[in-house]
GROMACS .gro file of C-alpha atoms in nm:
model
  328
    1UNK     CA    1   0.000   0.000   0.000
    2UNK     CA    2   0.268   0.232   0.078
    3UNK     CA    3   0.427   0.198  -0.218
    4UNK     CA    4   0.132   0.239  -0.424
    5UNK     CA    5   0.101   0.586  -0.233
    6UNK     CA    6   0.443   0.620  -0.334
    7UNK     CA    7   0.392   0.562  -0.710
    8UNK     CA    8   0.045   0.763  -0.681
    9UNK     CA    9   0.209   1.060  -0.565
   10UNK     CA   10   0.445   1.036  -0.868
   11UNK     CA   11   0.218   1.053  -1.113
   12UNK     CA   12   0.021   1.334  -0.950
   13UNK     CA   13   0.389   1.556  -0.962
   14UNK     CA   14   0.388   1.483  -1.322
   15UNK     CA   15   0.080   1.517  -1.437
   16UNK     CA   16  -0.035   1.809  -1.279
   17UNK     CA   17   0.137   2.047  -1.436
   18UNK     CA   18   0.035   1.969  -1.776
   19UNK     CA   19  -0.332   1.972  -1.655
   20UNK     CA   20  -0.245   2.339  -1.556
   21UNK     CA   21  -0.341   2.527  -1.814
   22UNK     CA   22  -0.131   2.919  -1.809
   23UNK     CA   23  -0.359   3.143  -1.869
   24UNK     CA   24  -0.443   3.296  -2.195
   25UNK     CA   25  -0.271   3.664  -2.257
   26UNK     CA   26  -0.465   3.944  -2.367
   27UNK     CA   27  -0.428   4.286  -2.419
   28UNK     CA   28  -0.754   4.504  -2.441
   29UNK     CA   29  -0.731   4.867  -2.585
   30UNK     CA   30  -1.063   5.070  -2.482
   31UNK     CA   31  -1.184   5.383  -2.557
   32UNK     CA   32  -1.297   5.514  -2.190
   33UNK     CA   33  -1.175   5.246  -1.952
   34UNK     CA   34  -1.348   4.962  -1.847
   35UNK     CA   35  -1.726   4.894  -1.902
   36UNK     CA   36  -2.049   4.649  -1.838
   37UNK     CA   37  -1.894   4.491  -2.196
   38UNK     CA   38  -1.585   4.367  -2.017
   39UNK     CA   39  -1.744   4.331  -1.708
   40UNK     CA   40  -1.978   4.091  -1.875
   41UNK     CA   41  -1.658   3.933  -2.087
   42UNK     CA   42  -1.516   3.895  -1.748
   43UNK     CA   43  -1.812   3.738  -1.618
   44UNK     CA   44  -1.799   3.457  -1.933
   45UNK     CA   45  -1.472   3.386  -1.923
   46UNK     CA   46  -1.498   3.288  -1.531
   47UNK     CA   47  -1.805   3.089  -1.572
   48UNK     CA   48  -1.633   2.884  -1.839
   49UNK     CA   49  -1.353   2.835  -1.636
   50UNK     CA   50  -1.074   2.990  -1.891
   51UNK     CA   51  -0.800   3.139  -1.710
   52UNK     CA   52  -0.691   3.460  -1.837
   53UNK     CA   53  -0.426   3.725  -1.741
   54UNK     CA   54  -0.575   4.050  -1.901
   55UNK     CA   55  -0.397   4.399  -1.951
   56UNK     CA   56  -0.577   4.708  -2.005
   57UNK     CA   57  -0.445   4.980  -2.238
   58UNK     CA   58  -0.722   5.285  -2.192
   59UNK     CA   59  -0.688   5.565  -2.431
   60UNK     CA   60  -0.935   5.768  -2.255
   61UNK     CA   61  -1.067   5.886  -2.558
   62UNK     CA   62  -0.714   6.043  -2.676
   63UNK     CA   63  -0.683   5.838  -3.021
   64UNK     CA   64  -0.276   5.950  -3.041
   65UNK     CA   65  -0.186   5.684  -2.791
   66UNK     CA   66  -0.325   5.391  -3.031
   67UNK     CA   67   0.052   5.367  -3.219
   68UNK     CA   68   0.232   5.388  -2.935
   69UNK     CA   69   0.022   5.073  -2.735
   70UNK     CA   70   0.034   4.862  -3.039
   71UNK     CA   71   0.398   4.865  -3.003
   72UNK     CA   72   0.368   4.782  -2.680
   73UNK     CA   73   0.170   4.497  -2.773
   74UNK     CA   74   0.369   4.401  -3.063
   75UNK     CA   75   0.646   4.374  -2.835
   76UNK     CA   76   0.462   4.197  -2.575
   77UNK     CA   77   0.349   3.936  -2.844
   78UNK     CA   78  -0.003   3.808  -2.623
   79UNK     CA   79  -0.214   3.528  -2.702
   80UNK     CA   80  -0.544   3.774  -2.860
   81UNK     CA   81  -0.610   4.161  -2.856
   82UNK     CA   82  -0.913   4.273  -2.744
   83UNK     CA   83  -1.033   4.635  -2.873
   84UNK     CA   84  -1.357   4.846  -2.791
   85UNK     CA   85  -1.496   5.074  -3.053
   86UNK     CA   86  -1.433   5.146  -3.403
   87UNK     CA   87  -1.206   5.379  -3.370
   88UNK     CA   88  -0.933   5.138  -3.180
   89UNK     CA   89  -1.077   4.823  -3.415
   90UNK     CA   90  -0.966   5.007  -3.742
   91UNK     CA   91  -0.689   5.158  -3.617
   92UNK     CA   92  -0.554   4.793  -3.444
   93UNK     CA   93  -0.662   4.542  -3.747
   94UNK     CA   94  -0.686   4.788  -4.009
   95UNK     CA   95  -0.932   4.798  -4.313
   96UNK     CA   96  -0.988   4.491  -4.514
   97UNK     CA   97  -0.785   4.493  -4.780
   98UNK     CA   98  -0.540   4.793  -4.641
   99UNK     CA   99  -0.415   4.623  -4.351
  100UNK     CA  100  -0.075   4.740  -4.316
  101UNK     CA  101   0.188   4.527  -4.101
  102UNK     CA  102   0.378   4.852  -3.991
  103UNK     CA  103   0.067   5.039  -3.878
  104UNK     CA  104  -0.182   4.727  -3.822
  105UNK     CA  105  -0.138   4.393  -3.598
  106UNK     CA  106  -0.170   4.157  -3.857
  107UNK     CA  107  -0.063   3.854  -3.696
  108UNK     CA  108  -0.195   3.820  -3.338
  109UNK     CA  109  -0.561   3.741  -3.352
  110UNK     CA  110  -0.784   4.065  -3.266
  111UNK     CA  111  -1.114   4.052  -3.165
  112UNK     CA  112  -1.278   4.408  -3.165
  113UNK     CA  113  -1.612   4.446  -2.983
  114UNK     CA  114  -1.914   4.756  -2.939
  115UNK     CA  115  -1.844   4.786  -3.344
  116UNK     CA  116  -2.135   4.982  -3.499
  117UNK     CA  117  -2.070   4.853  -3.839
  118UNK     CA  118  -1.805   4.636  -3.904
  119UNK     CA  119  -1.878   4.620  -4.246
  120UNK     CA  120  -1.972   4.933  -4.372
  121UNK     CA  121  -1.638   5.070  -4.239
  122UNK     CA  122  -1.415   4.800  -4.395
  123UNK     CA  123  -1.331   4.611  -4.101
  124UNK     CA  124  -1.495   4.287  -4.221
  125UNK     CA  125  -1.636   4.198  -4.574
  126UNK     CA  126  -1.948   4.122  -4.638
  127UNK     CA  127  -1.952   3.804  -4.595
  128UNK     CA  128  -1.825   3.894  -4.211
  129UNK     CA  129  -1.556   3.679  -4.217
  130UNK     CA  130  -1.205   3.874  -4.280
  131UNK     CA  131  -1.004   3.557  -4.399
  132UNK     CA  132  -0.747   3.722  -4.160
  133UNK     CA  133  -0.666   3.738  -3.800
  134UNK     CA  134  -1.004   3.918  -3.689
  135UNK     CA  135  -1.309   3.927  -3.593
  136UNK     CA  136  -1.589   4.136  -3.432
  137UNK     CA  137  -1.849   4.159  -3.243
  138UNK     CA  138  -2.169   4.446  -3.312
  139UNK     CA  139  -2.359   4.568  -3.074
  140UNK     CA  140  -2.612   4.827  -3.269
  141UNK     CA  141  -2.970   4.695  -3.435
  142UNK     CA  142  -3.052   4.759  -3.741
  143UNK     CA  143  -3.144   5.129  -3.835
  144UNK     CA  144  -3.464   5.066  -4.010
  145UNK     CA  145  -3.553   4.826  -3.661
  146UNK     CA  146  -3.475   5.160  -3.520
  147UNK     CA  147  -3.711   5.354  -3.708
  148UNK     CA  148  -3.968   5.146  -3.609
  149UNK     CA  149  -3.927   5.118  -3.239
  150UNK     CA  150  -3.928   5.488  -3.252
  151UNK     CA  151  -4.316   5.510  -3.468
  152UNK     CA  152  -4.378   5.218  -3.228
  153UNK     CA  153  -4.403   5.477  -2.918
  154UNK     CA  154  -4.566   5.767  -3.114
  155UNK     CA  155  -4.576   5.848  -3.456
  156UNK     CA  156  -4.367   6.084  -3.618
  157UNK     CA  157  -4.307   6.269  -3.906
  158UNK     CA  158  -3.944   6.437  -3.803
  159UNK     CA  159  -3.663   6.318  -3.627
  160UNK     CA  160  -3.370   6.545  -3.572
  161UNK     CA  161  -3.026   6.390  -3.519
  162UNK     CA  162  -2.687   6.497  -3.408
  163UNK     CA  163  -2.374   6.378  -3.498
  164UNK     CA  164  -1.971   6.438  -3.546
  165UNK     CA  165  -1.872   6.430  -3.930
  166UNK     CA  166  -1.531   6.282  -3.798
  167UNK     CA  167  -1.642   5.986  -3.693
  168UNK     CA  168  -1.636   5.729  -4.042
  169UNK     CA  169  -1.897   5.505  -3.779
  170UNK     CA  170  -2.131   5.806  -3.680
  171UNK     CA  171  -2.114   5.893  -4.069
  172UNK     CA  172  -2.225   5.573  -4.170
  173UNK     CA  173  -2.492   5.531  -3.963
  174UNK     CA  174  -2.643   5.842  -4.070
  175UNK     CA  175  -2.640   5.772  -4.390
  176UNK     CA  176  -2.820   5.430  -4.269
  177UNK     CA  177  -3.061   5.644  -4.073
  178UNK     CA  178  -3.097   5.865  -4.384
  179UNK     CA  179  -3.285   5.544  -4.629
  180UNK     CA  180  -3.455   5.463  -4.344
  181UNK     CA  181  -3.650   5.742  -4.278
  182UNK     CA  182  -3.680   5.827  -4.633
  183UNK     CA  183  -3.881   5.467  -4.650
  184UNK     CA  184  -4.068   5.582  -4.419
  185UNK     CA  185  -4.198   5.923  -4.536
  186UNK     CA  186  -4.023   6.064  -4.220
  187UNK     CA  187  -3.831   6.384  -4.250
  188UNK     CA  188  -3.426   6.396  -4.125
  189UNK     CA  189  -3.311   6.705  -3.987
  190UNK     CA  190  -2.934   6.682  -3.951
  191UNK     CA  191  -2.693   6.844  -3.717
  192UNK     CA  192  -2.340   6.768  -3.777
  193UNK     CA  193  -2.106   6.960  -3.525
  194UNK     CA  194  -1.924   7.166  -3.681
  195UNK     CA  195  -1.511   7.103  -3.640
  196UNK     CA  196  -1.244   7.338  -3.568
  197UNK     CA  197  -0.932   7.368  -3.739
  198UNK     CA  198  -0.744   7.073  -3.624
  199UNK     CA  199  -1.033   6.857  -3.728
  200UNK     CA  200  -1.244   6.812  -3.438
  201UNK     CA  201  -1.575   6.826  -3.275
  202UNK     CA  202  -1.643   7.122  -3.084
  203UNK     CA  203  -1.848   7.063  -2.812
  204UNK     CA  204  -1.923   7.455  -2.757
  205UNK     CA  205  -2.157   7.450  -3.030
  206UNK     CA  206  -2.408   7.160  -2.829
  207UNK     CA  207  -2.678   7.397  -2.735
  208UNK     CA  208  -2.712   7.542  -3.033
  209UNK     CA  209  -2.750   7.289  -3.239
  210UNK     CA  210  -3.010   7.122  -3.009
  211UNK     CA  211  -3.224   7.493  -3.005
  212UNK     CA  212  -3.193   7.499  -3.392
  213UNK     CA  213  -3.384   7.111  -3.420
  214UNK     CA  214  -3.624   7.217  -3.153
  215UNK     CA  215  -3.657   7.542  -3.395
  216UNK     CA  216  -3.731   7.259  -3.682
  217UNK     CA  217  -4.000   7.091  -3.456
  218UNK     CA  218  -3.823   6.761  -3.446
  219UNK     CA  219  -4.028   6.510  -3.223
  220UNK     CA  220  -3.760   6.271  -3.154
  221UNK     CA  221  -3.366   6.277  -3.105
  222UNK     CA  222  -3.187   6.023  -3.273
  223UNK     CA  223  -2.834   5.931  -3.096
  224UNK     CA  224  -2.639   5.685  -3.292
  225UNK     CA  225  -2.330   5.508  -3.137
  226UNK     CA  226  -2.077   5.876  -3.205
  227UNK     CA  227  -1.780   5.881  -2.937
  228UNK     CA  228  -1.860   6.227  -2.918
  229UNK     CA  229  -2.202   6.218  -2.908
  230UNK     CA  230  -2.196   6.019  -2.606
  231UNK     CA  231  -1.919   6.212  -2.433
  232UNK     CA  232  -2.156   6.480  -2.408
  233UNK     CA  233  -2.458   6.304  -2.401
  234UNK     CA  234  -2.630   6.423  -2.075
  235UNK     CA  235  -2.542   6.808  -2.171
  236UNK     CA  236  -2.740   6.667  -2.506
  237UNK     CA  237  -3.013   6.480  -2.395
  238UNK     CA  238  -3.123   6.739  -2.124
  239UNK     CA  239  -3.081   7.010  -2.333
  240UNK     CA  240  -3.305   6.797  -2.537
  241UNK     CA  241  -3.555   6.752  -2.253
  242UNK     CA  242  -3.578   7.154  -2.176
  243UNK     CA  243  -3.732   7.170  -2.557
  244UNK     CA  244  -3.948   6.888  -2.474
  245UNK     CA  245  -3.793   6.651  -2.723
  246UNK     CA  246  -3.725   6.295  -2.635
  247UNK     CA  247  -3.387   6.134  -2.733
  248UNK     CA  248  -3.384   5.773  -2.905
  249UNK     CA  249  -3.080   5.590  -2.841
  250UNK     CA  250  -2.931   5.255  -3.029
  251UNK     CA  251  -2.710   5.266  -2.704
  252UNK     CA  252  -2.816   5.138  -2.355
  253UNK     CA  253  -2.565   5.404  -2.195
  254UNK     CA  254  -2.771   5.718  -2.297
  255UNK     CA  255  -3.039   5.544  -2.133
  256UNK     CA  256  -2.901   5.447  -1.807
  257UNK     CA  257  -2.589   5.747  -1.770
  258UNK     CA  258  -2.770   6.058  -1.930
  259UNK     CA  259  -3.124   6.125  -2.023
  260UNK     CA  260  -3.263   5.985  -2.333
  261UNK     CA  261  -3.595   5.836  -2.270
  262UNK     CA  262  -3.576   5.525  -2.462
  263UNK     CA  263  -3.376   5.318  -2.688
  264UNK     CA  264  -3.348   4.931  -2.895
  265UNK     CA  265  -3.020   4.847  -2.741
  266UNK     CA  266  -2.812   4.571  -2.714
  267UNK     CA  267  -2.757   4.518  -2.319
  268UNK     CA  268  -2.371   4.585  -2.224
  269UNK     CA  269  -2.312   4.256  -2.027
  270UNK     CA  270  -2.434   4.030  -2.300
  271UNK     CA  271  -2.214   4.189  -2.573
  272UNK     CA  272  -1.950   4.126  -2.365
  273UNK     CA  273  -2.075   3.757  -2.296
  274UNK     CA  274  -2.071   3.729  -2.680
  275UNK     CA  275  -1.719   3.865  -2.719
  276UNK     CA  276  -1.603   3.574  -2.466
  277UNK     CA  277  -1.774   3.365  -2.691
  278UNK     CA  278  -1.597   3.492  -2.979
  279UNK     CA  279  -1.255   3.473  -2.753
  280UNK     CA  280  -1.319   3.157  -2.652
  281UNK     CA  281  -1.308   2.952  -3.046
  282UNK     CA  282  -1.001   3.158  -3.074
  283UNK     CA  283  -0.790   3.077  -2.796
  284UNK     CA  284  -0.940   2.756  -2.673
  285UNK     CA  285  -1.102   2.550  -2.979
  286UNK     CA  286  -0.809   2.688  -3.155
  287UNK     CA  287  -1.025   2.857  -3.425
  288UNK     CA  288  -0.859   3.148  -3.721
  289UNK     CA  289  -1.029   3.492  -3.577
  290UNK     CA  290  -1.026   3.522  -4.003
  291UNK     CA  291  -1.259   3.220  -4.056
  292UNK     CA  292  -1.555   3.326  -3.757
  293UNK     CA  293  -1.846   3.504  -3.917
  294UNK     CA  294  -1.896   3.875  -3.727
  295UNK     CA  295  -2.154   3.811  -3.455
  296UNK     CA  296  -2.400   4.055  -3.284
  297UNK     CA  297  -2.695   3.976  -3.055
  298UNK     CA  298  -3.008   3.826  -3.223
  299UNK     CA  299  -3.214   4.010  -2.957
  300UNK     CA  300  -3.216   4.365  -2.845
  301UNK     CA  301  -3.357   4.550  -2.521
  302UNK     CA  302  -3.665   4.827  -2.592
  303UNK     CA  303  -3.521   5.039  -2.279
  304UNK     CA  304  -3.725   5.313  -2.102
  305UNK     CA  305  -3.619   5.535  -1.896
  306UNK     CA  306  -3.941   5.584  -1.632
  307UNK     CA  307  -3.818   5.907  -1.494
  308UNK     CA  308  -3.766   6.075  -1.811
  309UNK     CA  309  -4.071   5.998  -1.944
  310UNK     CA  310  -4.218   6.114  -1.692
  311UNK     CA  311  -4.064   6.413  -1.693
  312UNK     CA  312  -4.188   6.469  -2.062
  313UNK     CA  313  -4.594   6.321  -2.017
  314UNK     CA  314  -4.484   6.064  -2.277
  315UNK     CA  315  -4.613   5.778  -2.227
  316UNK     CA  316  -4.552   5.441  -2.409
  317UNK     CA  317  -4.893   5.240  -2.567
  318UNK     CA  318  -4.961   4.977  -2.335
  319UNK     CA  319  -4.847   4.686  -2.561
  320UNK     CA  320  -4.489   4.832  -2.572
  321UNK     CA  321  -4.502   4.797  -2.212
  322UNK     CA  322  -4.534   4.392  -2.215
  323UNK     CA  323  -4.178   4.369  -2.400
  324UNK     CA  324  -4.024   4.658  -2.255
  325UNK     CA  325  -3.758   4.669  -1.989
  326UNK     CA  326  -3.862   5.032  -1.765
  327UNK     CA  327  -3.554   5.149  -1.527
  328UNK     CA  328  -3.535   5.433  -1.293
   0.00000   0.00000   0.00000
């Protein structure tokens, strides 16, 4: 018997560390620190049991620092990068097609998450599968889905929308938002921000534009997923509120961190639940990032903000209110 403890002990000392699995490296680039998307990547990668050692590169909304941290990361040479936003996915992977090795990471797998449209901006084809070493995860419904949750609550016959001509995602998505109303017989009145002369958004103008679409009799706000939008999006959406407009949101954040008083949204924790997923037949079924199709949620969250719409005596029809989730 002792021996047999003897020889069992042996084999445990070998074998256990190659059941040890090291955990997997990543390196995440985000756009304003850490949010419910990585809380709820987090939250997937522990409940699958996949050990990961994760460093954070925030830009804090400074887009200079993106060279700079891929050479970090170049250098570091981790098992996946992990990027939030469009901004940090095209500048990491690049555009199909133009990815360039000495500007791009081109051969560590990236998976790039809270994309608005991966492939209206190039990231993926249309296909959504790169046939390179990404992938992405979207977190934004279709506009004309949009359009219609909006005439779901109230009809409407203009829709005002503001929006930073810098941003090639914001861009896109207006032009989206453009067809769709147009198919609806819905008028678009646009506000781009004007920029200043080193190219960017000025948020001095905000009021303004906001009095000049309640000027236009707009009945709804449109925010799209704009970095700069929803920077400022509480000095927006109350400045919205004191005209008596409602803001529409495609983003749950507007709903829950400023003022807009409803949105179709894709619910933070579960995009980042999806990006695990996408993580996950990377670095553990050993899947190419290039050969996963783009994935976004087949379901999306009508989100109302009770307080708000109370504060505007709007009220939703009562059948909105069996499929609606109503916060505070």
């Amino acid at each position: 018997m002792k021996r047999l403890l003897i020889l069992l002990s042996l084999i445990w000392l070998i074998v256990t560390p190659a059941l040890a699995q090291d955990p997997y490296r990543i390196h995440m680039i985000l756009w304003r620190g850490e949010t419910q998307v990585e809380q709820g990547f987090r939250a997937y990668m522990d409940s699958r049991q996949i050990p990961v050692e994760i460093t954070v590169h925030n830009i804090n909304r400074d887009r200079s620092l993106i060279p700079g941290i891929l050479e970090e990361i170049e250098a570091a040479r981790p098992d996946l990068v992990y990027t939030w936003g469009t901004s940090i996915a095209l500048a990491t992977a690049g555009r199909q097609g133009e990815a360039d090795p000495a500007r791009n990471i081109t051969d560590i797998p990236v998976v790039s998450t809270m994309v608005s449209a991966p492939k209206a901006v190039g990231l993926v084809p249309e296909t959504g599968i790169t046939g390179r070493n990404n992938t992405a995860v979207s977190h934004v419904p279709p506009v004309p889905t949009q359009v219609q949750a909006m005439k779901s609550y109230r009809p409407v016959r203009r829709i005002g929308v503001i929006f930073n001509p810098a941003e090639q995602n914001s861009l896109v998505n207006v032009e989206s938002l453009r067809a769709a109303t147009a198919a609806e017989g819905i008028e678009l009145i646009e506000a781009p921000v004007p920029l200043n002369a080193d190219g960017e958004a000025s948020a001095d103008v905000i009021p303004d534009l906001i009095d000049a679409l309640a000027d236009a009799q707009v009945e709804f706000l449109y925010i799209g997923p704009d970095s700069f939008v929803g920077t400022h999006s509480v000095e927006i959406t109350e400045r919205a509120i004191g005209h008596n407009i409602p803001s529409f949101t495609a983003t749950e954040l507007e709903v829950r961190d400023a003022s807009a008083m409803f949105g179709l949204v894709s619910r933070y924790e579960a995009v980042g639940a999806l990006t695990g997923f996408q993580v996950e037949q990377v670095l553990v079924q050993g899947r190419d990032p290039g050969s996963l199709p783009m994935l976004t949620l087949d379901r999306f969250t009508f989100l109302i903000r009770r307080d708000v719409m109370q504060r505007l005596k709007l009220y939703p029809p009562m059948q909105i209110l069996r499929y609606a989730v109503v916060i505070e």
